[in-house]
XYZ file of C-alpha atoms in Angstrom:
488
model
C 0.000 0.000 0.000
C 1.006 3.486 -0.518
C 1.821 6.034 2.358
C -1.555 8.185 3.113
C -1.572 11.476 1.193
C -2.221 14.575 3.271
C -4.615 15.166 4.718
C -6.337 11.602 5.174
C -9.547 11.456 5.111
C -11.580 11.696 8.213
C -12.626 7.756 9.807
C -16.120 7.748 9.901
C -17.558 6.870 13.088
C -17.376 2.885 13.611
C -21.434 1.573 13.110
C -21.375 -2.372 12.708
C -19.875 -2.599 9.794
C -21.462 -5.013 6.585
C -18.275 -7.541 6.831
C -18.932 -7.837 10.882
C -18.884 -11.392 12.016
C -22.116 -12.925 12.719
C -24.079 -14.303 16.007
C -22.301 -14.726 18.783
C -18.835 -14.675 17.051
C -19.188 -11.101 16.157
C -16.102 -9.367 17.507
C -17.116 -6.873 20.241
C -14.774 -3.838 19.294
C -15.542 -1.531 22.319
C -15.780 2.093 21.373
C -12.583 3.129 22.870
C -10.906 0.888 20.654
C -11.564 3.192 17.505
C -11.604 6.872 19.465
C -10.779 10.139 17.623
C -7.699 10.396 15.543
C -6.817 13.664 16.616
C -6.706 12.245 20.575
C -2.888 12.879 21.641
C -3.084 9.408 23.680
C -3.755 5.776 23.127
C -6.739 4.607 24.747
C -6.660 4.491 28.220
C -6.309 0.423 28.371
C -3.534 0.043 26.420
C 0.041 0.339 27.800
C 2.071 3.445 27.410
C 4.933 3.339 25.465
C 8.346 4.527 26.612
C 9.968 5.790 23.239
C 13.100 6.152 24.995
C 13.186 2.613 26.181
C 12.851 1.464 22.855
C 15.482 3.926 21.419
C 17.659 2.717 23.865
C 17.170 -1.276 23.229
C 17.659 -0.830 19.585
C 20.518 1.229 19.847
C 21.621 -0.761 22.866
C 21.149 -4.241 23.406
C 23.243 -4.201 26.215
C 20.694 -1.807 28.496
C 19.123 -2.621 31.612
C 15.811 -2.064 29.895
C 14.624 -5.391 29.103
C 11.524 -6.043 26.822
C 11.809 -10.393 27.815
C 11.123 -11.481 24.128
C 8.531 -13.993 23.786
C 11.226 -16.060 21.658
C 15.209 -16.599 22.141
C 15.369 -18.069 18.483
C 16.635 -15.096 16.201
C 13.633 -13.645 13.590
C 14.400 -14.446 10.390
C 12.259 -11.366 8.334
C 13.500 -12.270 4.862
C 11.483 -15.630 5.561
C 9.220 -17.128 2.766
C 7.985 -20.005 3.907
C 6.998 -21.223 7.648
C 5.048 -24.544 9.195
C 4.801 -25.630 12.571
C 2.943 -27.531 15.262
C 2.490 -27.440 18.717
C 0.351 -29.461 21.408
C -2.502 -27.280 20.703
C -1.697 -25.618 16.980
C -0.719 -26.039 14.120
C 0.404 -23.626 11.218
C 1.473 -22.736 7.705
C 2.991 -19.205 6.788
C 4.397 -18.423 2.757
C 5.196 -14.540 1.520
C 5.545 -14.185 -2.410
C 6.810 -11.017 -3.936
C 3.963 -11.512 -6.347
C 3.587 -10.956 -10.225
C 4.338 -7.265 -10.775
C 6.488 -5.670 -7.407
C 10.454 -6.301 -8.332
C 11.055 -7.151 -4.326
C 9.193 -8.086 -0.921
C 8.243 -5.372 1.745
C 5.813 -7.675 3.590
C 7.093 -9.705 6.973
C 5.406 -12.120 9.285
C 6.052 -13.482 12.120
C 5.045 -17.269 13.395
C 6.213 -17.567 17.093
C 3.914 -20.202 18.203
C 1.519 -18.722 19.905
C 1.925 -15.217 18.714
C 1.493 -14.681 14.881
C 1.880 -11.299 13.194
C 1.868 -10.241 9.458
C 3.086 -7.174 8.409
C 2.574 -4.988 5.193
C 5.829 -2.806 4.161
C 5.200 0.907 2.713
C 7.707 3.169 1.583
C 9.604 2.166 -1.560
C 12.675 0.307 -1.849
C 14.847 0.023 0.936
C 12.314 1.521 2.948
C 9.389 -0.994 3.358
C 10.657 -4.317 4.033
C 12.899 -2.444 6.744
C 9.353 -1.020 8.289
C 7.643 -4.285 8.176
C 11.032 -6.176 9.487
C 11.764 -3.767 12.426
C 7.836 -4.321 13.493
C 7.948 -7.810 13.767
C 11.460 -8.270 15.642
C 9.895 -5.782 18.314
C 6.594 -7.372 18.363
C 8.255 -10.623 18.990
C 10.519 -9.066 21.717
C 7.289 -6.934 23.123
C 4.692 -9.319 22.692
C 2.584 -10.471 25.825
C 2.655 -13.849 27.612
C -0.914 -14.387 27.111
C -3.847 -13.644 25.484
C -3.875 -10.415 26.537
C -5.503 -8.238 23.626
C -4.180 -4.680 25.146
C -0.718 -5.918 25.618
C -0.704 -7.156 22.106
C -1.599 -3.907 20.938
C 1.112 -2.262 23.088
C 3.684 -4.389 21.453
C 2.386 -2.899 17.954
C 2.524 0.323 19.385
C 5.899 -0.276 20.675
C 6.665 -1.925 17.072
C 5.478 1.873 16.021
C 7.881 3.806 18.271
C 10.620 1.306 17.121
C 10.123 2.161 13.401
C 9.995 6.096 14.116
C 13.327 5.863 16.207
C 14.980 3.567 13.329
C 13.780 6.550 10.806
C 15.280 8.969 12.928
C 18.248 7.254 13.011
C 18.809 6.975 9.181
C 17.885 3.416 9.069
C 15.737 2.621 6.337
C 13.773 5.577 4.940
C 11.990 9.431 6.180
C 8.179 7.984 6.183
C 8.210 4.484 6.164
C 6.101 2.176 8.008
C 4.147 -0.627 7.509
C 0.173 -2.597 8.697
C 0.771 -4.676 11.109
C -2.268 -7.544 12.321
C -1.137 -9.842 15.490
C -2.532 -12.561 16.884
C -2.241 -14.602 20.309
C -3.733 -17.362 20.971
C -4.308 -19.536 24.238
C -6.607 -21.895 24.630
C -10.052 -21.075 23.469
C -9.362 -17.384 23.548
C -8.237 -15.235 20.415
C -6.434 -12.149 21.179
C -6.095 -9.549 18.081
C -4.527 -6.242 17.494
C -4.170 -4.345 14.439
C -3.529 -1.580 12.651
C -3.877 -0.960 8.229
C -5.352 -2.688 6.165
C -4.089 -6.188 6.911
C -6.713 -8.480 8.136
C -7.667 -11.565 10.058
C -10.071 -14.028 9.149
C -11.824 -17.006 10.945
C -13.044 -19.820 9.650
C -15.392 -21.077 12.199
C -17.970 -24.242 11.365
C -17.148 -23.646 7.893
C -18.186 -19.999 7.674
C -15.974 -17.367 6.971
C -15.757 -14.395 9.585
C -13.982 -11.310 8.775
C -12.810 -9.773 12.311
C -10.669 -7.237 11.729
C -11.933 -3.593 10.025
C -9.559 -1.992 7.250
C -8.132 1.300 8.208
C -8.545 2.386 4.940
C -10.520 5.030 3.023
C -12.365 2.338 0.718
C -13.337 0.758 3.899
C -14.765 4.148 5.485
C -16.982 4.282 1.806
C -18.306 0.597 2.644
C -18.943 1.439 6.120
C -20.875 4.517 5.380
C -22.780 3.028 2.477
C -20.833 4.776 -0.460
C -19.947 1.244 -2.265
C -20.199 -1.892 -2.081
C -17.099 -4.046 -0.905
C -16.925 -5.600 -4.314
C -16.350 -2.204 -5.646
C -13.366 -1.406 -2.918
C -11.447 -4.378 -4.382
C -11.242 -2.206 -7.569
C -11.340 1.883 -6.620
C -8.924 3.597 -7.460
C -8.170 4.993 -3.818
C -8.135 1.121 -2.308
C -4.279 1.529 -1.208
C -4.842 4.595 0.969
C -4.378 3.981 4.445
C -5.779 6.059 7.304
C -3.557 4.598 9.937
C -0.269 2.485 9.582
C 3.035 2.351 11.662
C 5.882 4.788 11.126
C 4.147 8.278 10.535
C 2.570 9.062 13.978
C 3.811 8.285 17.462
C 0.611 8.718 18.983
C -0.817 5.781 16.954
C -2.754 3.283 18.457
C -3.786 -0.733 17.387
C -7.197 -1.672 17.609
C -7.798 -4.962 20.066
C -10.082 -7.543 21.314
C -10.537 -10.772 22.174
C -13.210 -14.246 20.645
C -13.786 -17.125 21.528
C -12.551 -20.031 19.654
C -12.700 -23.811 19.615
C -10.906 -26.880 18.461
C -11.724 -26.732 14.777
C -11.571 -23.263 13.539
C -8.762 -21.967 11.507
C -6.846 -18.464 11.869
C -6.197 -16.807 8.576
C -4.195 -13.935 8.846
C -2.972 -12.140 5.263
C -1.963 -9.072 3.852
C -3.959 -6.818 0.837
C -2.141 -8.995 -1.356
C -4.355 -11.890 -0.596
C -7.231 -10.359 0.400
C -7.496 -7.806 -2.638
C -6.962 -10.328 -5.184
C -9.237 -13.086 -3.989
C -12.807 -12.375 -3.190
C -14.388 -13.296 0.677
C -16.265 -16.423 -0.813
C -13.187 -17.733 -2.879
C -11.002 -17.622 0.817
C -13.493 -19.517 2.324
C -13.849 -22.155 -0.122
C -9.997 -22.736 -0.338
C -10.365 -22.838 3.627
C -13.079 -25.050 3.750
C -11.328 -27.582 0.865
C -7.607 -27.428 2.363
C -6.646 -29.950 4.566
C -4.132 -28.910 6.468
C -2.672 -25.240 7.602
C 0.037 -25.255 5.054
C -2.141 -26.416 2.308
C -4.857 -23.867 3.233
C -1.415 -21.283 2.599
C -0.140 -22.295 -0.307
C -3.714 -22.476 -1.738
C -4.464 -18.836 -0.739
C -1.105 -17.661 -2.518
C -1.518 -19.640 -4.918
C -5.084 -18.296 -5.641
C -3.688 -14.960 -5.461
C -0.991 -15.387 -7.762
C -3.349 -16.611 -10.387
C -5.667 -13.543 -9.964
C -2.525 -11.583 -10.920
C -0.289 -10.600 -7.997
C -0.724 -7.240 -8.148
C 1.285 -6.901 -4.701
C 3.485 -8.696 -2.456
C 1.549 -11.857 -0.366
C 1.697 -12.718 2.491
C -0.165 -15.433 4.213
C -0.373 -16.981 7.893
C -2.729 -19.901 8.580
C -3.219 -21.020 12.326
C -5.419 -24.478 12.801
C -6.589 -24.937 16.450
C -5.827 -28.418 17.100
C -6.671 -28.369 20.616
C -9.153 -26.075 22.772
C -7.704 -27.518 25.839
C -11.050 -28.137 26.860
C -10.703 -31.912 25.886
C -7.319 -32.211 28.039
C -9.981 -30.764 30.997
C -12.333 -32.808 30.709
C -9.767 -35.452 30.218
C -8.223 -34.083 33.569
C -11.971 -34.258 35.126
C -12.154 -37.528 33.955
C -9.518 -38.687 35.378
C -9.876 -36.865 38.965
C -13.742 -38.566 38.956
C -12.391 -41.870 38.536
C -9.329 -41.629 40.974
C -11.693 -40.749 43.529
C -13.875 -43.443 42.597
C -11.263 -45.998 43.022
C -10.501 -43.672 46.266
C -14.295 -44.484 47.508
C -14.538 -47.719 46.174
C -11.061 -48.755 48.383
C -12.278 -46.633 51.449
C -15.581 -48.834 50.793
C -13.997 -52.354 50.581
C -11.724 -51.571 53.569
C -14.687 -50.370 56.041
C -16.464 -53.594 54.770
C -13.550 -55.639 55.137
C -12.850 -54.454 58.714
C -16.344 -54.906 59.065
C -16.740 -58.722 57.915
C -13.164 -59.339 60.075
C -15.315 -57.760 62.907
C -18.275 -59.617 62.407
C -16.137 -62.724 61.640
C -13.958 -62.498 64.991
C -17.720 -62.282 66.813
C -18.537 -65.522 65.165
C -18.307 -68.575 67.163
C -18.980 -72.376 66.414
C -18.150 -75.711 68.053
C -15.495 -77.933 66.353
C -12.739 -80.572 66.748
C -9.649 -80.797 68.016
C -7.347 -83.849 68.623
C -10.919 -85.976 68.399
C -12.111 -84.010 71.073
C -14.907 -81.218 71.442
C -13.554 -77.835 70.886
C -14.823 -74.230 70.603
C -13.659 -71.732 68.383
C -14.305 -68.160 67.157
C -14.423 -67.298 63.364
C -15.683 -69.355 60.872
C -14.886 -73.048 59.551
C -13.784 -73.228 56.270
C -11.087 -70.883 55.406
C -11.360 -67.747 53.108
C -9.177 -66.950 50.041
C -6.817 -69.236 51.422
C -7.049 -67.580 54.169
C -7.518 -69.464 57.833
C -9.819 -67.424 59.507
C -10.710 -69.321 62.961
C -9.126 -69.457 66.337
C -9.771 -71.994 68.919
C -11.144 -70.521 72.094
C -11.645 -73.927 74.136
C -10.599 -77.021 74.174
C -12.893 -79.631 76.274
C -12.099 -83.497 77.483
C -15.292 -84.817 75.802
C -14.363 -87.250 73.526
C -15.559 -87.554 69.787
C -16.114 -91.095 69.943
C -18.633 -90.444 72.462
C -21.131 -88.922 70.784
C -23.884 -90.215 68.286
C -22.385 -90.453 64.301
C -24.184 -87.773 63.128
C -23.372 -85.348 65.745
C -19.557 -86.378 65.310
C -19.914 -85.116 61.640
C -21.641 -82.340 62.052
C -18.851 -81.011 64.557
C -15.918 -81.848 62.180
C -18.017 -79.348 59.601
C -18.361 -76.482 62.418
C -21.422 -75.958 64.217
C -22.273 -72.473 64.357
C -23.075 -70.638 67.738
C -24.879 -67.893 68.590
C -22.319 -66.240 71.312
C -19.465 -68.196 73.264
C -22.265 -68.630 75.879
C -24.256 -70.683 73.482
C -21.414 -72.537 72.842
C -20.329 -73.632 76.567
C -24.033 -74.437 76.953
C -24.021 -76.817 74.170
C -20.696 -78.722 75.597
C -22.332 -79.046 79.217
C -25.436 -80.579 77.121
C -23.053 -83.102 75.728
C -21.353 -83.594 78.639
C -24.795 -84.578 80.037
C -25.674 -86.622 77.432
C -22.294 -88.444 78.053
C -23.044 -89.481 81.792
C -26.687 -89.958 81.085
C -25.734 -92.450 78.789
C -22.862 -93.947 81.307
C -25.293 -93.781 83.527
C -27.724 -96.001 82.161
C -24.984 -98.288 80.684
C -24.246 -98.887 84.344
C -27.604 -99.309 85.284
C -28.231 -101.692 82.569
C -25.155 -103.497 83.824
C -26.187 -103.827 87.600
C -29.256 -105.220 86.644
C -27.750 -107.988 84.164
C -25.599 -108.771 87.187
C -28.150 -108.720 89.493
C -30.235 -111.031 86.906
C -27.509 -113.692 86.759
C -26.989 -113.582 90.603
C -30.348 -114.636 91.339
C -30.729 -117.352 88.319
C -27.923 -119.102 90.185
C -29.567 -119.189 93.478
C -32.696 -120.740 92.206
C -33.002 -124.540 92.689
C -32.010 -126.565 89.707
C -29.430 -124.097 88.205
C -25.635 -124.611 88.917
C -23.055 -121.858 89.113
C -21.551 -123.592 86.219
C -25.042 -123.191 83.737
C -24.846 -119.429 85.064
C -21.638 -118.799 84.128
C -21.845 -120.428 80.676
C -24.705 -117.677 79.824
C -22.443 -115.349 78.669
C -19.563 -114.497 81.513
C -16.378 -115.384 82.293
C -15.422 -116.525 86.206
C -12.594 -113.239 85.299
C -15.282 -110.759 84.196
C -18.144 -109.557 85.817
C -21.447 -108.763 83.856
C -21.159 -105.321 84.896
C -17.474 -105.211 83.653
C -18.803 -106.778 80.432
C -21.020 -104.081 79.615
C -19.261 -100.949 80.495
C -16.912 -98.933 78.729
C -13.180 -99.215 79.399
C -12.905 -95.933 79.586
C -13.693 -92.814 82.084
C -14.478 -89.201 81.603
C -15.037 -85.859 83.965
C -18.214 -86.504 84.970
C -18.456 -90.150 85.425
C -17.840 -93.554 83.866
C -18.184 -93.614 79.750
């Protein structure tokens, strides 16, 4: 573009203009972001720049004043061609000189997150020092975040740069150059700008145009005058109303948008955008695959629509919102304390069941006698979970079959009370049956005593009924054994 002849024309007042960004993605440009010309100050939220500090870094790296660049890795601003990714990005960037300009005043910069393209004025010599001096101090000036005002502070500082360097005999007495940044960081979009550069965004496959030409063709579209189509061809479409290098008071309008994984960043310079029409960029962004494609394809377009100018394209996919890696993060935090619960859960009930289990108490056998024990029979994952409380002298063999195998499986209790109550019942049963046994015994004896005392039967016929003259018929009935509690 051509340096502004004098006087510009006046900006008209910004109403919404025609090529404002629909819905809810229209870009909110507060008022004070396009205030009067004349005004002798930026607006009131953007940062004050120091011309002195920036005289003195460029004339003196070595100074204490220190601008912490948001890249270490030297700007290259005779670059052509530029692709990256990142975790949440990925990009493209290609400059051309074009079909009809004999050398390249346009620079951009692509310094993952911050991306910057920048329109040289000024003639040989003159331009491509403009455009190269703005984007080596917007990379060394630019914000650590998404911070729209910042960004535009490091444009204005990019503007005090290029004044100082003019000053100084570098380059050329009126250069400058458009400059349009962008930062982005997460789903948030910061722009500043200034000229006639713009940035476009591709959102759901519709084409948003969110940046407003300082221009004079653009102050005829916004007041109704003509119709965009017709400011791709006026005569007056290179006159800018505001650019870096002429004024120091020069501000950069800013804002911020949402974005989301999906849409695609297209930043260019009126190479690009005057040769190819609105609907022909966002066809070639909705057909290209990839960042770089979606590049080359806009130069290329260009190019082929005759090249009037130098191009310069920068293409920014968002890859990554961040919101998935939250929700990912969420995810993951739910589940941990899930397992958290569920482990909290199995150990209360485990303590529980061990509780409940130590409480439990059942009669058993030890050695082949009856025993008592707390816990349960059969063991548990391998695990032997019964201890034997009491051990008693009653033996096993003493007992009725079915109650023998019903104690080797574990008889279960109610309390250890229960329990003690049951061995004194078998105990009882024990005697009762000795008891009888003995009983039964004294009368047997007392049977054969008195068949050999009646007349006609002989010691001899007694004693062959069944007894020995060793053994007694008591001794013959009774167990050979003895117990606590009486004879078995």
């Amino acid at each position: 573009p051509a340096p502004a002849p004098a006087p510009a024309p006046a900006p008209v007042p910004a109403p919404a203009p025609a090529h404002a960004a629909p819905g809810s993605f229209e870009p909110e440009i507060p008022v004070q972001s396009i205030p009067d010309p004349t005004a002798p100050v930026s607006p009131e939220d953007t940062a004050e720049i120091d011309l002195q500090a920036v005289e003195a870094k460029l004339n003196d790296p070595g100074s204490t004043v220190d601008f912490e660049p948001i890249t270490d890795d030297p700007i290259d601003t005779d670059a052509t061609f530029d692709a990256g990714t990142s975790s949440t990005l990925m990009w493209g960037a290609r400059s051309d000189v074009g079909c009809v300009r004999s050398h390249n005043e346009d620079s951009y910069l692509a310094a993952s997150p911050l991306f910057c393209v920048c329109d040289g004025m000024g003639g040989h010599a003159a331009g491509e020092v403009a455009s190269a001096i703005a984007v080596e101090t917007i990379a060394k000036t630019g914000p650590k975040s998404a911070d729209a005002a910042q960004l535009a502070a490091s444009i204005e500082a990019a503007n005090a740069a290029i004044i100082e360097a003019a000053v100084n005999g570098v380059g050329r007495p009126g250069m400058g150059c458009t400059a349009t940044a962008a930062y982005i960081e997460g789903t948030t979009l910061a722009i500043a700008h200034v000229g006639d550069s713009r940035a476009y965004l591709l959102h759901e496959g519709t084409l948003i145009r969110v940046t407003r030409d300082h221009s004079y063709v653009e102050e005829l579209v916004d007041a109704g005058e003509i119709t965009a189509d017709e400011a791709r061809t006026h005569p007056n479409r290179s006159v800018i109303t505001r650019a870096l290098g002429s004024d120091p008071a020069m501000y950069a309008d800013h804002f911020t948008l949402n974005v989301e994984e999906g849409d695609r960043l297209i930043l260019c310079s009126d190479g690009m955008s005057g040769m190819v029409p609105d609907g022909e960029i966002e066809r070639i962004a909705q057909q290209s695959s990839t960042a770089q494609i979606c590049t080359d394809n806009l130069v290329d377009a260009a190019l082929a629509a005759g090249g009037g100018d130098n191009v310069t394209v920068v293409v920014v996919d968002i890859t990554d919102d961040g919101r998935v890696r939250e929700v990912a993060r969420k995810h993951k935090r739910t589940l941990f304390f899930a397992i958290v619960g569920l482990l909290i859960a199995l150990i209360v009930a485990g303590v529980a069941s061990f509780i409940s289990i130590r409480k439990s108490v059942y009669l058993g056998v030890k050695d082949d006698a009856v025993a008592i024990y707390t816990g349960i029979p059969d063991p548990f994952l391998g695990l032997k979970l019964n201890w034997l409380e009491d051990e008693t002298s009653i033996q096993l063999k003493y007992l009725p079959e079915d109650t023998q195998n019903r104690l080797r499986e574990g008889i279960p209790q109610k309390n250890l009370k229960d329990a003690q109550d049951a061995v004194e019942n078998y105990r009882a049963q024990i005697d009762e049956t000795q008891t009888k046994l003995i009983e039964d015994a004294r009368a047997i004896q007392q049977d054969l005593t008195e068949s050999t005392e009646a007349p006609g039967t002989s010691p001899a016929d007694a004693l062959a009924g069944g007894t020995s003259p060793s053994e007694s018929p008591a001794d013959a009935i009774s167990p050979s054994t003895t117990t606590e509690g009486g004879a078995a």
